[in-house]
Short mmCIF file of C-alpha atoms and ligand atoms in Angstrom, two decimals:
data_model
loop_
_atom_site.label_atom_id
_atom_site.label_comp_id
_atom_site.label_asym_id
_atom_site.label_seq_id
_atom_site.Cartn_x
_atom_site.Cartn_y
_atom_site.Cartn_z
CA UNK A 1 26.87 -16.37 19.70
CA UNK A 2 28.16 -15.52 23.16
CA UNK A 3 31.51 -17.15 24.06
CA UNK A 4 32.36 -15.27 27.24
CA UNK A 5 32.66 -18.30 29.51
CA UNK A 6 34.70 -20.35 27.01
CA UNK A 7 37.09 -17.41 26.63
CA UNK A 8 37.36 -16.94 30.39
CA UNK A 9 38.01 -20.66 30.92
CA UNK A 10 40.67 -20.63 28.22
CA UNK A 11 42.30 -17.65 29.90
CA UNK A 12 42.44 -19.56 33.21
CA UNK A 13 43.58 -22.73 31.43
CA UNK A 14 46.52 -20.92 29.83
CA UNK A 15 47.91 -20.26 33.33
CA UNK A 16 47.88 -23.87 34.51
CA UNK A 17 47.89 -26.04 31.35
CA UNK A 18 50.60 -25.55 28.71
CA UNK A 19 48.84 -24.02 25.71
CA UNK A 20 45.61 -24.23 27.70
CA UNK A 21 44.86 -27.83 26.70
CA UNK A 22 45.78 -31.45 27.44
CA UNK A 23 46.08 -32.57 23.82
CA UNK A 24 47.49 -30.19 21.24
CA UNK A 25 44.78 -30.62 18.61
CA UNK A 26 42.22 -29.12 21.02
CA UNK A 27 43.78 -25.65 20.90
CA UNK A 28 41.41 -24.55 18.12
CA UNK A 29 41.26 -20.99 16.79
CA UNK A 30 40.41 -18.40 17.97
CA UNK A 31 39.86 -20.22 21.30
CA UNK A 32 38.56 -23.68 22.15
CA UNK A 33 34.87 -24.17 22.83
CA UNK A 34 34.72 -25.49 26.41
CA UNK A 35 32.05 -28.17 26.60
CA UNK A 36 29.65 -28.29 29.52
CA UNK A 37 27.83 -31.49 28.58
CA UNK A 38 26.77 -33.74 25.73
CA UNK A 39 23.29 -34.57 24.48
CA UNK A 40 22.98 -37.29 21.84
CA UNK A 41 24.73 -36.01 18.71
CA UNK A 42 25.13 -32.54 20.20
CA UNK A 43 27.25 -30.77 22.79
CA UNK A 44 26.31 -27.73 24.86
CA UNK A 45 29.17 -25.39 25.67
CA UNK A 46 29.97 -23.45 28.82
CA UNK A 47 27.96 -20.46 27.49
CA UNK A 48 24.90 -22.60 26.77
CA UNK A 49 25.40 -22.72 22.97
CA UNK A 50 24.32 -25.94 21.29
CA UNK A 51 26.35 -27.54 18.49
CA UNK A 52 25.92 -30.55 16.23
CA UNK A 53 29.07 -32.44 17.24
CA UNK A 54 31.06 -34.20 14.51
CA UNK A 55 34.21 -34.32 16.68
CA UNK A 56 32.83 -37.17 18.77
CA UNK A 57 35.86 -37.33 21.02
CA UNK A 58 38.06 -37.64 17.88
CA UNK A 59 36.63 -41.09 17.23
CA UNK A 60 35.69 -43.11 20.32
CA UNK A 61 32.04 -42.05 20.65
CA UNK A 62 30.24 -44.44 18.30
CA UNK A 63 26.97 -43.75 20.17
CA UNK A 64 27.40 -40.04 20.70
CA UNK A 65 26.95 -38.61 24.16
CA UNK A 66 23.99 -40.69 25.31
CA UNK A 67 25.29 -44.14 25.95
CA UNK A 68 22.86 -47.05 25.31
CA UNK A 69 21.24 -48.37 28.49
CA UNK A 70 23.12 -51.74 28.65
CA UNK A 71 26.43 -49.87 28.35
CA UNK A 72 25.53 -47.51 31.20
CA UNK A 73 24.47 -50.48 33.31
CA UNK A 74 27.74 -52.33 32.64
CA UNK A 75 29.83 -49.24 33.51
CA UNK A 76 27.91 -48.53 36.71
CA UNK A 77 28.03 -52.12 37.85
CA UNK A 78 31.80 -52.41 37.27
CA UNK A 79 32.46 -49.06 38.99
CA UNK A 80 30.28 -50.01 41.96
CA UNK A 81 32.33 -53.19 42.47
CA UNK A 82 35.50 -51.11 42.93
CA UNK A 83 37.63 -49.26 40.39
CA UNK A 84 40.46 -51.75 39.73
CA UNK A 85 42.48 -54.56 41.28
CA UNK A 86 45.85 -55.25 39.68
CA UNK A 87 44.68 -58.87 39.60
CA UNK A 88 42.92 -60.44 36.57
CA UNK A 89 39.15 -60.23 36.10
CA UNK A 90 36.69 -62.14 33.90
CA UNK A 91 35.73 -59.06 31.89
CA UNK A 92 39.24 -58.82 30.35
CA UNK A 93 38.91 -62.37 29.04
CA UNK A 94 35.44 -61.69 27.67
CA UNK A 95 36.47 -58.50 25.89
CA UNK A 96 39.49 -60.24 24.34
CA UNK A 97 37.30 -63.18 23.26
CA UNK A 98 34.87 -60.78 21.56
CA UNK A 99 37.67 -59.05 19.63
CA UNK A 100 39.29 -62.35 18.61
CA UNK A 101 35.91 -63.62 17.40
CA UNK A 102 35.23 -60.60 15.18
CA UNK A 103 38.56 -59.28 13.86
CA UNK A 104 39.94 -61.60 11.16
CA UNK A 105 43.66 -61.46 12.07
CA UNK A 106 43.33 -61.48 15.86
CA UNK A 107 43.90 -64.59 17.97
CA UNK A 108 45.23 -62.94 21.13
CA UNK A 109 44.95 -59.46 22.64
CA UNK A 110 47.03 -57.41 25.08
CA UNK A 111 45.10 -54.46 26.55
CA UNK A 112 46.80 -51.14 27.28
CA UNK A 113 45.44 -47.66 28.06
CA UNK A 114 45.67 -45.65 24.84
CA UNK A 115 46.33 -45.87 21.14
CA UNK A 116 49.80 -44.48 21.69
CA UNK A 117 50.61 -47.18 24.20
CA UNK A 118 49.34 -49.78 21.73
CA UNK A 119 51.65 -48.63 18.92
CA UNK A 120 54.63 -48.31 21.30
CA UNK A 121 54.13 -51.90 22.43
CA UNK A 122 53.44 -53.20 18.91
CA UNK A 123 56.69 -51.70 17.63
CA UNK A 124 58.62 -53.22 20.55
CA UNK A 125 56.96 -56.59 19.94
CA UNK A 126 57.78 -56.50 16.22
CA UNK A 127 61.39 -55.64 16.98
CA UNK A 128 61.64 -58.37 19.59
CA UNK A 129 59.98 -60.91 17.30
CA UNK A 130 62.22 -60.25 14.30
CA UNK A 131 65.41 -59.21 16.08
CA UNK A 132 65.49 -56.15 13.77
CA UNK A 133 65.34 -52.43 14.54
CA UNK A 134 63.88 -50.60 11.55
CA UNK A 135 60.24 -49.81 10.97
CA UNK A 136 58.60 -48.42 7.85
CA UNK A 137 55.84 -45.84 8.37
CA UNK A 138 53.81 -43.65 6.04
CA UNK A 139 54.53 -39.94 5.57
CA UNK A 140 51.50 -38.22 7.09
CA UNK A 141 50.48 -41.33 9.01
CA UNK A 142 49.82 -40.95 12.74
CA UNK A 143 50.52 -43.49 15.44
CA UNK A 144 50.23 -41.38 18.57
CA UNK A 145 52.72 -39.32 20.51
CA UNK A 146 55.63 -41.74 20.50
CA UNK A 147 59.36 -41.58 19.77
CA UNK A 148 59.55 -44.20 17.01
CA UNK A 149 56.91 -42.65 14.77
CA UNK A 150 57.29 -38.89 15.23
CA UNK A 151 59.62 -38.92 12.28
CA UNK A 152 59.37 -37.22 8.90
CA UNK A 153 61.29 -36.95 5.65
CA UNK A 154 62.49 -39.54 3.14
CA UNK A 155 64.32 -42.79 3.86
CA UNK A 156 67.98 -41.79 4.22
CA UNK A 157 67.07 -38.20 5.17
CA UNK A 158 64.54 -38.79 7.92
CA UNK A 159 64.46 -36.54 10.99
CA UNK A 160 62.39 -36.27 14.19
CA UNK A 161 59.19 -34.32 13.53
CA UNK A 162 59.26 -32.75 17.00
CA UNK A 163 61.77 -31.39 19.46
CA UNK A 164 62.70 -33.85 22.18
CA UNK A 165 63.23 -36.92 20.00
CA UNK A 166 66.91 -37.89 19.56
CA UNK A 167 68.17 -38.16 15.95
CA UNK A 168 69.14 -41.74 16.77
CA UNK A 169 65.49 -42.72 17.07
CA UNK A 170 64.75 -41.35 13.61
CA UNK A 171 67.58 -43.47 12.21
CA UNK A 172 65.43 -46.56 12.70
CA UNK A 173 62.23 -45.19 11.17
CA UNK A 174 61.77 -45.08 7.41
CA UNK A 175 58.86 -42.87 6.24
CA UNK A 176 57.56 -43.61 2.73
CA UNK A 177 54.64 -42.05 0.82
CA UNK A 178 51.30 -43.83 1.25
CA UNK A 179 49.86 -45.46 -1.88
CA UNK A 180 53.26 -45.67 -3.60
CA UNK A 181 54.15 -49.33 -4.18
CA UNK A 182 57.45 -48.43 -5.89
CA UNK A 183 58.65 -46.47 -2.86
CA UNK A 184 57.73 -49.44 -0.65
CA UNK A 185 59.66 -51.84 -2.90
CA UNK A 186 62.64 -49.53 -2.91
CA UNK A 187 62.79 -49.25 0.87
CA UNK A 188 62.68 -53.06 1.11
CA UNK A 189 65.37 -53.38 -1.60
CA UNK A 190 67.62 -51.08 0.44
CA UNK A 191 66.81 -52.21 3.99
CA UNK A 192 64.78 -55.43 3.73
CA UNK A 193 66.94 -57.47 6.10
CA UNK A 194 66.71 -54.79 8.81
CA UNK A 195 62.97 -54.07 8.66
CA UNK A 196 61.05 -55.37 11.66
CA UNK A 197 57.67 -54.10 10.51
CA UNK A 198 55.61 -51.88 8.29
CA UNK A 199 53.29 -49.84 10.52
CA UNK A 200 50.43 -48.40 8.49
CA UNK A 201 46.93 -47.04 8.97
CA UNK A 202 44.81 -49.06 6.50
CA UNK A 203 43.19 -45.72 5.60
CA UNK A 204 45.08 -42.53 6.41
CA UNK A 205 42.58 -40.97 8.78
CA UNK A 206 44.70 -38.35 10.54
CA UNK A 207 45.78 -36.71 7.26
CA UNK A 208 42.48 -35.87 5.63
CA UNK A 209 41.04 -39.28 4.88
CA UNK A 210 43.07 -41.00 2.20
CA UNK A 211 41.78 -44.32 0.90
CA UNK A 212 44.31 -46.90 -0.29
CA UNK A 213 44.60 -47.37 -4.04
CA UNK A 214 43.75 -50.81 -5.32
CA UNK A 215 46.42 -53.37 -4.45
CA UNK A 216 48.54 -51.13 -2.17
CA UNK A 217 48.11 -53.10 1.03
CA UNK A 218 48.49 -56.36 -0.90
CA UNK A 219 51.90 -55.09 -2.04
CA UNK A 220 52.87 -54.29 1.57
CA UNK A 221 51.68 -57.75 2.63
CA UNK A 222 53.82 -59.42 -0.07
CA UNK A 223 56.91 -57.34 0.72
CA UNK A 224 56.62 -58.18 4.42
CA UNK A 225 56.24 -61.89 3.62
CA UNK A 226 59.20 -61.90 1.25
CA UNK A 227 61.48 -60.22 3.77
CA UNK A 228 60.30 -61.77 7.04
CA UNK A 229 58.90 -58.47 8.32
CA UNK A 230 55.60 -58.02 10.14
CA UNK A 231 52.68 -56.06 8.72
CA UNK A 232 51.10 -53.99 11.51
CA UNK A 233 47.78 -52.27 10.83
CA UNK A 234 47.15 -49.29 13.07
CA UNK A 235 43.36 -49.50 13.38
CA UNK A 236 43.13 -47.13 16.34
CA UNK A 237 40.75 -44.95 14.34
CA UNK A 238 39.31 -47.43 11.81
CA UNK A 239 38.85 -50.30 14.29
CA UNK A 240 35.15 -51.06 14.92
CA UNK A 241 34.21 -48.08 12.74
CA UNK A 242 35.26 -48.83 9.14
CA UNK A 243 34.09 -52.28 8.10
CA UNK A 244 32.01 -52.67 11.25
CA UNK A 245 33.14 -55.24 13.80
CA UNK A 246 35.54 -56.82 11.27
CA UNK A 247 37.41 -53.48 11.06
CA UNK A 248 39.13 -52.04 7.98
CA UNK A 249 41.16 -55.24 7.50
CA UNK A 250 37.91 -57.15 6.97
CA UNK A 251 36.63 -54.56 4.52
CA UNK A 252 39.92 -54.43 2.57
CA UNK A 253 40.52 -58.19 2.73
CA UNK A 254 44.14 -57.90 3.85
CA UNK A 255 45.37 -59.75 6.93
CA UNK A 256 48.03 -58.04 9.04
CA UNK A 257 50.22 -59.88 11.56
CA UNK A 258 49.46 -57.38 14.31
CA UNK A 259 46.75 -54.74 14.77
CA UNK A 260 46.63 -51.82 17.16
CA UNK A 261 43.32 -50.62 18.56
CA UNK A 262 42.18 -47.66 20.64
CA UNK A 263 39.32 -45.16 20.54
CA UNK A 264 36.11 -47.22 20.14
CA UNK A 265 37.57 -50.35 21.80
CA UNK A 266 37.22 -48.69 25.22
CA UNK A 267 33.64 -47.48 24.83
CA UNK A 268 34.59 -43.89 25.63
CA UNK A 269 37.15 -44.80 28.30
CA UNK A 270 40.96 -44.85 27.88
CA UNK A 271 41.79 -48.23 26.36
CA UNK A 272 44.17 -49.42 23.68
CA UNK A 273 45.00 -52.93 22.54
CA UNK A 274 47.42 -54.92 20.46
CA UNK A 275 45.99 -57.98 18.73
CA UNK A 276 47.37 -60.56 16.38
CA UNK A 277 48.61 -64.04 15.65
CA UNK A 278 49.17 -66.08 18.79
CA UNK A 279 52.77 -67.00 17.91
CA UNK A 280 53.68 -63.32 17.58
CA UNK A 281 51.58 -62.10 20.52
CA UNK A 282 53.17 -64.68 22.81
CA UNK A 283 56.38 -62.70 22.44
CA UNK A 284 55.02 -60.39 25.16
CA UNK A 285 56.11 -61.11 28.73
CA UNK A 286 55.35 -63.21 30.68
CA UNK A 287 54.78 -65.66 27.77
CA UNK A 288 57.80 -64.32 25.87
CA UNK A 289 60.69 -61.96 26.39
CA UNK A 290 59.38 -58.58 25.13
CA UNK A 291 58.60 -56.62 28.29
CA UNK A 292 55.13 -55.09 28.45
CA UNK A 293 53.14 -54.08 31.53
CA UNK A 294 50.67 -51.49 32.87
CA UNK A 295 49.09 -50.74 36.24
CA UNK A 296 45.77 -49.79 34.67
CA UNK A 297 45.84 -52.23 31.73
CA UNK A 298 42.61 -54.21 31.40
CA UNK A 299 40.91 -51.71 33.74
CA UNK A 300 37.59 -53.35 34.68
CA UNK A 301 35.39 -50.26 34.20
CA UNK A 302 36.92 -49.51 30.81
CA UNK A 303 36.71 -53.19 29.79
CA UNK A 304 33.04 -53.29 30.79
CA UNK A 305 32.35 -50.17 28.74
CA UNK A 306 34.24 -51.44 25.69
CA UNK A 307 32.70 -54.87 25.71
CA UNK A 308 29.14 -53.58 26.19
CA UNK A 309 29.77 -51.02 23.43
CA UNK A 310 30.81 -53.64 20.89
CA UNK A 311 28.13 -56.12 21.93
CA UNK A 312 25.47 -53.45 21.42
CA UNK A 313 26.83 -52.85 17.91
CA UNK A 314 26.66 -56.58 17.19
CA UNK A 315 22.96 -56.63 18.08
CA UNK A 316 21.66 -53.36 16.60
CA UNK A 317 21.68 -51.50 13.28
CA UNK A 318 24.52 -49.24 14.47
CA UNK A 319 26.80 -49.51 11.44
CA UNK A 320 23.89 -49.29 8.98
CA UNK A 321 22.78 -46.06 10.65
CA UNK A 322 26.15 -44.31 10.92
CA UNK A 323 27.28 -45.42 7.45
CA UNK A 324 24.02 -44.26 5.87
CA UNK A 325 24.30 -40.82 7.47
CA UNK A 326 27.98 -40.71 6.49
CA UNK A 327 27.01 -41.39 2.88
CA UNK A 328 24.31 -38.69 2.98
CA UNK A 329 26.80 -36.16 4.35
CA UNK A 330 29.42 -36.98 1.73
CA UNK A 331 26.87 -36.89 -1.12
CA UNK A 332 25.38 -33.65 0.15
CA UNK A 333 28.77 -31.98 0.51
CA UNK A 334 29.80 -33.29 -2.93
CA UNK A 335 26.76 -31.54 -4.44
CA UNK A 336 27.55 -28.31 -2.61
CA UNK A 337 31.20 -28.44 -3.71
CA UNK A 338 30.17 -29.02 -7.34
CA UNK A 339 28.29 -25.70 -7.17
CA UNK A 340 30.54 -23.64 -4.93
CA UNK A 341 34.03 -25.14 -4.75
CA UNK A 342 34.58 -27.60 -7.61
CA UNK A 343 38.27 -28.14 -6.84
CA UNK A 344 37.56 -29.46 -3.33
CA UNK A 345 37.55 -33.20 -2.70
CA UNK A 346 35.07 -34.95 -0.45
CA UNK A 347 36.73 -37.88 1.27
CA UNK A 348 35.78 -40.61 3.69
CA UNK A 349 34.08 -43.96 3.93
CA UNK A 350 31.54 -45.58 6.23
CA UNK A 351 31.03 -43.08 9.09
CA UNK A 352 34.12 -40.94 8.37
CA UNK A 353 33.81 -37.71 6.37
CA UNK A 354 35.91 -34.69 5.54
CA UNK A 355 36.32 -32.12 2.78
CA UNK A 356 39.90 -31.60 1.66
CA UNK A 357 40.38 -28.11 0.25
CA UNK A 358 42.38 -29.35 -2.73
CA UNK A 359 43.57 -26.59 -5.03
CA UNK A 360 43.12 -28.27 -8.40
CA UNK A 361 40.35 -30.23 -10.02
CA UNK A 362 39.51 -31.83 -13.34
CA UNK A 363 39.03 -29.28 -16.11
CA UNK A 364 36.08 -30.01 -18.34
CA UNK A 365 35.84 -33.59 -17.05
CA UNK A 366 32.47 -35.28 -16.77
CA UNK A 367 31.97 -34.80 -13.03
CA UNK A 368 28.69 -36.73 -13.21
CA UNK A 369 30.76 -39.89 -13.25
CA UNK A 370 32.62 -38.99 -10.01
CA UNK A 371 32.07 -41.04 -6.91
CA UNK A 372 29.20 -39.12 -5.25
CA UNK A 373 29.88 -40.38 -1.73
CA UNK A 374 33.53 -39.43 -1.41
CA UNK A 375 36.78 -40.36 -3.11
CA UNK A 376 37.20 -44.14 -3.49
CA UNK A 377 40.43 -43.94 -5.56
CA UNK A 378 38.59 -45.15 -8.65
CA UNK A 379 41.08 -44.84 -11.55
CA UNK A 380 38.16 -44.24 -13.98
CA UNK A 381 36.92 -41.20 -12.05
CA UNK A 382 37.78 -37.84 -13.72
CA UNK A 383 38.98 -36.58 -10.32
CA UNK A 384 41.37 -39.50 -9.80
CA UNK A 385 44.59 -37.63 -10.59
CA UNK A 386 43.63 -34.75 -8.30
CA UNK A 387 42.33 -36.82 -5.42
CA UNK A 388 44.80 -36.95 -2.45
CA UNK A 389 46.91 -40.12 -2.50
CA UNK A 390 49.40 -39.22 0.21
CA UNK A 391 49.69 -37.18 3.38
CA UNK A 392 51.68 -34.60 1.42
CA UNK A 393 48.78 -34.13 -1.02
CA UNK A 394 46.52 -33.20 1.89
CA UNK A 395 49.17 -30.90 3.40
CA UNK A 396 49.33 -29.03 0.06
CA UNK A 397 45.61 -28.19 0.22
CA UNK A 398 44.25 -24.88 1.58
CA UNK A 399 44.82 -26.01 5.16
CA UNK A 400 44.94 -22.45 6.55
CA UNK A 401 41.67 -21.49 4.92
CA UNK A 402 40.07 -24.61 6.38
CA UNK A 403 41.27 -23.85 9.90
CA UNK A 404 41.23 -20.06 10.04
CA UNK A 405 38.06 -19.29 8.11
CA UNK A 406 35.88 -22.30 7.29
CA UNK A 407 35.93 -24.11 10.62
CA UNK A 408 35.28 -20.93 12.55
CA UNK A 409 32.30 -20.08 10.33
CA UNK A 410 30.93 -23.56 10.90
CA UNK A 411 31.36 -23.19 14.67
CA UNK A 412 29.51 -19.88 14.55
CA UNK A 413 26.66 -21.68 12.79
CA UNK A 414 26.49 -24.28 15.55
CA UNK A 415 28.37 -27.08 13.78
CA UNK A 416 31.41 -28.40 15.63
CA UNK A 417 34.09 -29.86 13.34
CA UNK A 418 37.52 -31.28 14.22
CA UNK A 419 40.28 -28.72 14.80
CA UNK A 420 42.08 -28.70 11.47
CA UNK A 421 42.11 -29.93 7.89
CA UNK A 422 43.87 -33.16 8.84
CA UNK A 423 41.62 -34.76 11.44
CA UNK A 424 38.68 -36.90 10.37
CA UNK A 425 35.08 -36.24 11.42
CA UNK A 426 32.78 -38.90 12.83
CA UNK A 427 29.11 -39.84 12.60
CA UNK A 428 27.54 -41.41 15.69
CA UNK A 429 24.46 -43.55 16.25
CA UNK A 430 22.87 -40.56 18.02
CA UNK A 431 23.04 -38.32 14.94
CA UNK A 432 19.85 -37.80 12.98
CA UNK A 433 18.80 -36.82 9.47
CA UNK A 434 17.95 -33.38 10.88
CA UNK A 435 21.58 -33.02 12.05
CA UNK A 436 22.73 -33.88 8.54
CA UNK A 437 20.37 -31.31 6.96
CA UNK A 438 21.44 -28.60 9.40
CA UNK A 439 25.08 -29.40 8.72
CA UNK A 440 24.65 -29.27 4.93
CA UNK A 441 22.94 -25.87 5.20
CA UNK A 442 25.93 -24.62 7.18
CA UNK A 443 28.38 -26.00 4.57
CA UNK A 444 26.41 -24.09 1.92
CA UNK A 445 27.05 -20.84 3.77
CA UNK A 446 30.62 -21.51 4.88
CA UNK A 447 32.19 -23.07 1.77
C1 PLP B 1 44.33 -41.54 17.77
C2 PLP B 1 45.34 -42.41 17.10
C3 PLP B 1 46.46 -42.90 17.78
C4 PLP B 1 46.80 -42.47 19.18
O1 PLP B 1 45.86 -42.89 20.11
P1 PLP B 1 45.79 -42.12 21.53
O2 PLP B 1 44.73 -42.87 22.28
O3 PLP B 1 45.44 -40.71 21.21
O4 PLP B 1 47.11 -42.25 22.17
C5 PLP B 1 47.28 -43.79 17.12
N1 PLP B 1 47.03 -44.18 15.86
C6 PLP B 1 45.96 -43.72 15.16
C7 PLP B 1 45.71 -44.22 13.79
C8 PLP B 1 45.09 -42.81 15.76
O5 PLP B 1 44.05 -42.34 15.07
#
């Protein structure tokens, strides 16, 4: 495979873009593949190489690279009218109405321009609503590149996870292990009166893919209710992907007070949103006193794309298709792992899939009774004790092998995976059974 142009572009990029990229996860080893254009479930790189693309923009591209005709028409029509106004438009109301109609906990929506902006505003709203400063997050959870959540460690010994964040910010953020109800109870016992919100991905999807154990989110819901704190689901990745249009909260049957959206909600354009109960949402200015604003918020072209995207999903077999191919991938990879790498754990649900290179597996257990389509945290499964429950469990896997050997071998075979062991992979409506077969063949060689 010739990569001369990608290498040359990376070389130029390193002079004018720090690290050669505009989002750190894109700096894949040994050099990023520079994309020239997309084609359905595939991308073609600057050297003309074709790849089956499971990166899918890191989540937004539910339809792959060929957008359905009504979506294209909506985008072109909105763009032809003029890019944006700074004055309200009907399309913002329509998109908000659609979301409120389909997502169980959402009565009102505030649109912003990214997932990060959504979590920043949700945290500010929760603090304003409760008059409290502290937020509980999950170790290994991801809520974008923002000060309040780039924090790691244990409650009482938490520190910023990056340079540039003052220690004082970390003071107000309490990271606990996902799937650990006792740790959640303990943090509420110690700080309950100061906790504005628990901010949690319903499924950890930026740290492998870690499903919640039975009852975990119910425990968080109860603790928040007991202590007057808000439960905020970060559905930036799961929203309109897991659980279809009802999102992960519909699938799990737990109702948060606030939800953050991003990725799919903008139909491939930069959009984020905060949604939730009207009495909480009306805390945002100008209805309330929590300042929130944005020049580009509710951008008409992005709103048109997002709304047409979701409407198309409501009227076609989109989720059936992507979930079915997701299941086939997870089952196929599970079979390959059983033969070639029995300690590895296949994870994911709906149209998310990943293989976590876990180091230990059940010895002599009856693997026939394992969940064939990825870990569902079934306590009766022989793998249960070895299956990742927390972000730390994923971090302890063979993350270097995944990134430095496996992913590169997959790329060489024309299969584009996300940049490291932690990021999820995504099935789109444009993917086909042939893409799945080709991908499984490549796993057979690379695992
Ligand atoms: C991607 C992501 C974000 C950040 O969204 P951006 O649009 O990249 O700012 C926040 N939370 C979760 C769960 C995400 O997956």
